[in-house]
PDB file of C-alpha atoms in Angstrom:
ATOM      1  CA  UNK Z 289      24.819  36.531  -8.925  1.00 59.00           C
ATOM      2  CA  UNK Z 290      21.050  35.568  -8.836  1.00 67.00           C
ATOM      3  CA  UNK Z 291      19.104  34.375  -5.550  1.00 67.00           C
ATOM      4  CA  UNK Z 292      18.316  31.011  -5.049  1.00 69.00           C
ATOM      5  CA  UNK Z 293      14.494  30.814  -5.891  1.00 80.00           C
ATOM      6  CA  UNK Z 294      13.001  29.081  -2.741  1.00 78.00           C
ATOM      7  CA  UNK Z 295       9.762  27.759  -4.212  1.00 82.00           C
ATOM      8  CA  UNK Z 296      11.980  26.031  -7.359  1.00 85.00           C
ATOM      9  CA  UNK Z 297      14.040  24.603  -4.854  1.00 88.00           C
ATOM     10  CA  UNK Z 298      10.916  23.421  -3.245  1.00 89.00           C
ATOM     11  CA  UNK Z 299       9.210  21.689  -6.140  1.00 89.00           C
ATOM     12  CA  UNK Z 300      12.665  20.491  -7.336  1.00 91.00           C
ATOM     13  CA  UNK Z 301      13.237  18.098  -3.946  1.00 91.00           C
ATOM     14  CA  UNK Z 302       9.311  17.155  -4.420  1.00 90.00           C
ATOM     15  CA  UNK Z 303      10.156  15.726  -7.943  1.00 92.00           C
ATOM     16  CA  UNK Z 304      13.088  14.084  -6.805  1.00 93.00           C
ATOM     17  CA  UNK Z 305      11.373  12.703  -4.034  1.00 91.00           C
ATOM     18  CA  UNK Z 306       8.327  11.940  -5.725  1.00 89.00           C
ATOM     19  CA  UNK Z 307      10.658   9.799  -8.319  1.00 92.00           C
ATOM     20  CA  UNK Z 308      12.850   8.265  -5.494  1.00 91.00           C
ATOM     21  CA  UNK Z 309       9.356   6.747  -4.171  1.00 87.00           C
ATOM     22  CA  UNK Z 310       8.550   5.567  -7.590  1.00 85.00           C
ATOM     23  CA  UNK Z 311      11.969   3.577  -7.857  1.00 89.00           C
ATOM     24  CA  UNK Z 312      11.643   2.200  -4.646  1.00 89.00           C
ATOM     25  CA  UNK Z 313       8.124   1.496  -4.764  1.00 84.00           C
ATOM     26  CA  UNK Z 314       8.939  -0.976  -8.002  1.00 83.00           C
ATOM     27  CA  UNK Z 315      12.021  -2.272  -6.570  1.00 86.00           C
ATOM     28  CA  UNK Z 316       9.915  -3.469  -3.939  1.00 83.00           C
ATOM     29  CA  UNK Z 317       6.760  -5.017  -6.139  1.00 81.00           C
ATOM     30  CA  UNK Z 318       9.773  -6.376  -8.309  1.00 82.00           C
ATOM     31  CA  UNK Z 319      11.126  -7.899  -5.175  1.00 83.00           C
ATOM     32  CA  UNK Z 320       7.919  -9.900  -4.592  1.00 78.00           C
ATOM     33  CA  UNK Z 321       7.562 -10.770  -8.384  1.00 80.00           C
ATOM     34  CA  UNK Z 322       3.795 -10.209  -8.397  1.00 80.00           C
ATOM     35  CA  UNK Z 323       4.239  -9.452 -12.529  1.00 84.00           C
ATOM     36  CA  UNK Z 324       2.461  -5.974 -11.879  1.00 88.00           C
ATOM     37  CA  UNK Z 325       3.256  -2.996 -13.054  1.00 85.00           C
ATOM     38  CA  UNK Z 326       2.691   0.210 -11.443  1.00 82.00           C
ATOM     39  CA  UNK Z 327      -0.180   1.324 -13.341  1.00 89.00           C
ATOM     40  CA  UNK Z 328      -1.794  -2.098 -12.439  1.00 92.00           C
ATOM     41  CA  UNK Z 329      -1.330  -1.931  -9.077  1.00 90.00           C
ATOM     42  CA  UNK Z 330      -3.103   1.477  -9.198  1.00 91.00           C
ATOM     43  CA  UNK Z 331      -6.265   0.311 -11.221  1.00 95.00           C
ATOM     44  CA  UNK Z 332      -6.113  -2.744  -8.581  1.00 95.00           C
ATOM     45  CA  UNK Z 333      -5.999  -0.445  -5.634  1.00 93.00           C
ATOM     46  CA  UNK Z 334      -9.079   1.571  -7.069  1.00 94.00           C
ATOM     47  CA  UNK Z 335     -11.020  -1.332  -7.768  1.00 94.00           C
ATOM     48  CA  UNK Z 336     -11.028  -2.418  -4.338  1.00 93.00           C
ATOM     49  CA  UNK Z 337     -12.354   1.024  -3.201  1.00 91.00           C
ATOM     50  CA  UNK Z 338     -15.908   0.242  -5.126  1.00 91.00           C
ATOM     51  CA  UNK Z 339     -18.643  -0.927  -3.377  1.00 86.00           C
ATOM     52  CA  UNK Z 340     -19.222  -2.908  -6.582  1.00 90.00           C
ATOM     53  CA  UNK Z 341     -17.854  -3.462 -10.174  1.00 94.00           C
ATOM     54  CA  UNK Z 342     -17.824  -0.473 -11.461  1.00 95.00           C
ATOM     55  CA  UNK Z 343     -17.490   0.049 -15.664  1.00 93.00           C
ATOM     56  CA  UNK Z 344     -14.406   0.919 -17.908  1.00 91.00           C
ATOM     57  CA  UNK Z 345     -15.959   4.581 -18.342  1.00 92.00           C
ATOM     58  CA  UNK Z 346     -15.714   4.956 -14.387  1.00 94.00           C
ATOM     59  CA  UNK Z 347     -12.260   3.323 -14.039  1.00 95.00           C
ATOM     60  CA  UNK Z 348     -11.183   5.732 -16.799  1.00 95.00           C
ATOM     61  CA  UNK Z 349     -12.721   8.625 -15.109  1.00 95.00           C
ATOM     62  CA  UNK Z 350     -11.273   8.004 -11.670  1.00 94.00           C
ATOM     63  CA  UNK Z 351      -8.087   6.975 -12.820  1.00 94.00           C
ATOM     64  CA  UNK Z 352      -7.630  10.046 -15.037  1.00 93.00           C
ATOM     65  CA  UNK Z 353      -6.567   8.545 -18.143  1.00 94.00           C
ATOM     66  CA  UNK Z 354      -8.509   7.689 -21.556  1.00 94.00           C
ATOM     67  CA  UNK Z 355     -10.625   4.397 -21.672  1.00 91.00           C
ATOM     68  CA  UNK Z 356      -8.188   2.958 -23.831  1.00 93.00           C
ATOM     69  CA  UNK Z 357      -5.573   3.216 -21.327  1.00 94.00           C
ATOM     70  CA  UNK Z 358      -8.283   1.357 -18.700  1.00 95.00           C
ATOM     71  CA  UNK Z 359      -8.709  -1.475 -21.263  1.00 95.00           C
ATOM     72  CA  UNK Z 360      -5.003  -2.257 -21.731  1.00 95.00           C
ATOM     73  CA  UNK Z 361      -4.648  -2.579 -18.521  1.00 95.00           C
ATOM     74  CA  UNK Z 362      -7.602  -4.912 -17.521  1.00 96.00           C
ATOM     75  CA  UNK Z 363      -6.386  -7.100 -20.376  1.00 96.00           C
ATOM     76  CA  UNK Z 364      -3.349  -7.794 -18.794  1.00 95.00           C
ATOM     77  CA  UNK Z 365      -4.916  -8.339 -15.061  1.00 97.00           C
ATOM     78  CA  UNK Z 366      -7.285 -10.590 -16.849  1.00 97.00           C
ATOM     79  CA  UNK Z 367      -4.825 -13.003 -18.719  1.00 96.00           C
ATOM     80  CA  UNK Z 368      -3.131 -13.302 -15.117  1.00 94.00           C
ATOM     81  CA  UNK Z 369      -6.628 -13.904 -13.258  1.00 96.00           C
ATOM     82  CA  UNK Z 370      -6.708 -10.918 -10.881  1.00 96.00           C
ATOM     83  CA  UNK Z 371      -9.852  -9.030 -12.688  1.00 97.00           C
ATOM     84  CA  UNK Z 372     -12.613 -10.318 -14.895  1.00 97.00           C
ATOM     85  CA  UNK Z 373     -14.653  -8.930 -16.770  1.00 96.00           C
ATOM     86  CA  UNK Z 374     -18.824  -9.170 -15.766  1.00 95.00           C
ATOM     87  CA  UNK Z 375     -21.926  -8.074 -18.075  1.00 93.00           C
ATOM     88  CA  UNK Z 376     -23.840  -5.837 -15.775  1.00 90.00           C
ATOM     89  CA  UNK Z 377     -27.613  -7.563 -14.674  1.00 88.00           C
ATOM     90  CA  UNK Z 378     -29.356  -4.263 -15.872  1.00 89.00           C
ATOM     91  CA  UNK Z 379     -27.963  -4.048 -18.973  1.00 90.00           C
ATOM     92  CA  UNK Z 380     -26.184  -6.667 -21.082  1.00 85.00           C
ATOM     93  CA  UNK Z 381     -24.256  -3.727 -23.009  1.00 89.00           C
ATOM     94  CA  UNK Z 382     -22.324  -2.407 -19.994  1.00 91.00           C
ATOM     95  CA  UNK Z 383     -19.085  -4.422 -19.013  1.00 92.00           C
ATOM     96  CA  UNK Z 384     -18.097  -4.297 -14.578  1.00 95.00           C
ATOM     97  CA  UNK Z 385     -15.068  -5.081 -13.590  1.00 96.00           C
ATOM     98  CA  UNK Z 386     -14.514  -6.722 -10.550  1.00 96.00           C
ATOM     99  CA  UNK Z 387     -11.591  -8.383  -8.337  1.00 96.00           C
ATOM    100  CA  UNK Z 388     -10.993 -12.506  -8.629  1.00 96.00           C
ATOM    101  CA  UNK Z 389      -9.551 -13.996  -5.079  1.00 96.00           C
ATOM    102  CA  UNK Z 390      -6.209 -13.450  -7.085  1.00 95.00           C
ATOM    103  CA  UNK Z 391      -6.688  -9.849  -7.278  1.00 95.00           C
ATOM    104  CA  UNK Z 392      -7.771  -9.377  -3.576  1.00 95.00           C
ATOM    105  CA  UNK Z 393      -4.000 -11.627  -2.678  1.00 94.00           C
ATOM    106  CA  UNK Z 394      -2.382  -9.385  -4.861  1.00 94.00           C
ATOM    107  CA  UNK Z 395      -3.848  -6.549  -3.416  1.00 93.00           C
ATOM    108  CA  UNK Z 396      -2.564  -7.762  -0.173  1.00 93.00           C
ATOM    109  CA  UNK Z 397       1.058  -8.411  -1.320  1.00 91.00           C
ATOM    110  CA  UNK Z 398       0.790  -4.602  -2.730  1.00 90.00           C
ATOM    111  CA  UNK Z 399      -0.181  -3.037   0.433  1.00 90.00           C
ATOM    112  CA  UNK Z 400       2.943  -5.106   2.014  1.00 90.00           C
ATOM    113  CA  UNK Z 401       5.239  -4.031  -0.736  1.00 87.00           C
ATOM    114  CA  UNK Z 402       4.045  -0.431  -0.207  1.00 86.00           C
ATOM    115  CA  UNK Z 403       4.625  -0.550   3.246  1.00 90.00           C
ATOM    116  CA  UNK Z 404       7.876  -1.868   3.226  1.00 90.00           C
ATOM    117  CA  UNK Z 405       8.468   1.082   0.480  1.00 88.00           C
ATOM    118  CA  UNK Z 406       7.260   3.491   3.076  1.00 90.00           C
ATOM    119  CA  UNK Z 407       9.077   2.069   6.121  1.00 93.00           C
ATOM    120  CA  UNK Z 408      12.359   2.270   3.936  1.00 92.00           C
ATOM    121  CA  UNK Z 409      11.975   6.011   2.859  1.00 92.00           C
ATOM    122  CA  UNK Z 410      10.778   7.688   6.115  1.00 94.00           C
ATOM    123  CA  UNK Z 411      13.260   5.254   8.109  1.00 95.00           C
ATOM    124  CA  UNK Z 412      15.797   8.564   8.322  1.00 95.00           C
ATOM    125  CA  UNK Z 413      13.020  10.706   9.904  1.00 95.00           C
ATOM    126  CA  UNK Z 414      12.281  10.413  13.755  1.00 96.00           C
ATOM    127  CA  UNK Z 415       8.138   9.744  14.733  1.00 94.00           C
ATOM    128  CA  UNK Z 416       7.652  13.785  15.651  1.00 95.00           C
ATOM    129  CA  UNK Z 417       9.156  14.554  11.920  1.00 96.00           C
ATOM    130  CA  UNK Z 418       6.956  12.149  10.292  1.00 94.00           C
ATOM    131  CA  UNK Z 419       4.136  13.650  12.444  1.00 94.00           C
ATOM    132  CA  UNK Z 420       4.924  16.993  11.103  1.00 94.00           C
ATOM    133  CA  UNK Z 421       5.589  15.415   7.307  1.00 93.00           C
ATOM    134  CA  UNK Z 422       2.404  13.894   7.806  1.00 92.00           C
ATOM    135  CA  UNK Z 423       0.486  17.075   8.428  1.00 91.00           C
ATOM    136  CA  UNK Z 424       2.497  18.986   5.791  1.00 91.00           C
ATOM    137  CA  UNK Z 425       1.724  16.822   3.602  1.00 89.00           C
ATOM    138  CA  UNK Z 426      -2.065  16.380   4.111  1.00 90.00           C
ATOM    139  CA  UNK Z 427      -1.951  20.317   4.024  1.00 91.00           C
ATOM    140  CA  UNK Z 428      -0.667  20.267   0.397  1.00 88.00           C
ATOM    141  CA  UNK Z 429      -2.729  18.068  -0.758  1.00 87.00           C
ATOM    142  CA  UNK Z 430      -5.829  19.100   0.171  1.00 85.00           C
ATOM    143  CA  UNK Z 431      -4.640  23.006  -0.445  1.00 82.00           C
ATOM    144  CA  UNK Z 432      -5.970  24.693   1.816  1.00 75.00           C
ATOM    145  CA  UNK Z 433      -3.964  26.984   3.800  1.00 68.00           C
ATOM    146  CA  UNK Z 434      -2.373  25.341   7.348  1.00 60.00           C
ATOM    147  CA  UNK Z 435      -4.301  27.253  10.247  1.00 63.00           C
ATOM    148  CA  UNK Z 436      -1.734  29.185  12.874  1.00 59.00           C
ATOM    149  CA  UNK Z 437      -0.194  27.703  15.751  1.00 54.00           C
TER     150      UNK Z 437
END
């Protein structure tokens, strides 16, 4: 008989949590029938975090995926009116993307749908586990090593 591997079992429940967050995360934006995918709602949420319109080429960069990927995905917020597309004053070449009023209510509706996401999956956990989740958490991604009690 082999020992359970604690660190497979470890990633394993992170994967299935990080998928059950995914599902309900979609039920919810499906819920408020915003017509945005996932990926959108990303790109949207990093938009707003610019101080102003940045290009594809950063979008890309930040978002971690190839430009291509970027420009698919601005079409589609386009045709629906929550980005557009602006030439940049210094130089006519260079494309900035930037948020319509649509985009900033849609942002809105995302944060509420995330919430509600959030409220639903830690609803099992009492407010000194989702303390300790919370620091966990911030611990693992940042990696760095949790200091001792």
């Amino acid at each position: 008989m082999t020992t359970p591997d604690p660190d497979g079992l470890l990633a394993e429940q992170l994967l299935r949590l990080t998928r059950r967050v995914h599902r309900i995360q979609k039920r919810h934006l499906e819920h408020r029938e915003l017509g945005i995918t996932p990926a959108q709602s990303r790109l949207l949420r990093t938009l707003a975090h610019w101080g102003s319109p940045p290009r594809m080429a950063d979008l890309a960069e930040r978002l971690e995926v190839v430009p291509r990927a970027v420009t698919t995905l601005v079409d589609g917020l386009e045709a629906s009116g929550k980005v557009r597309r602006v030439p940049d004053p210094a130089n006519r070449r260079v494309i900035r993307i930037e948020l319509t009023d649509d985009g900033r209510g849609a942002l809105r509706e995302l944060r509420a749908a995330r919430r509600s996401a959030a409220e639903e999956i830690l609803a099992p956990l009492t407010g000194d586990q989702r303390a300790a989740l919370s620091g966990l958490l911030d611990t693992l991604i940042d990696g760095t090593p949790a200091q001792p009690c």
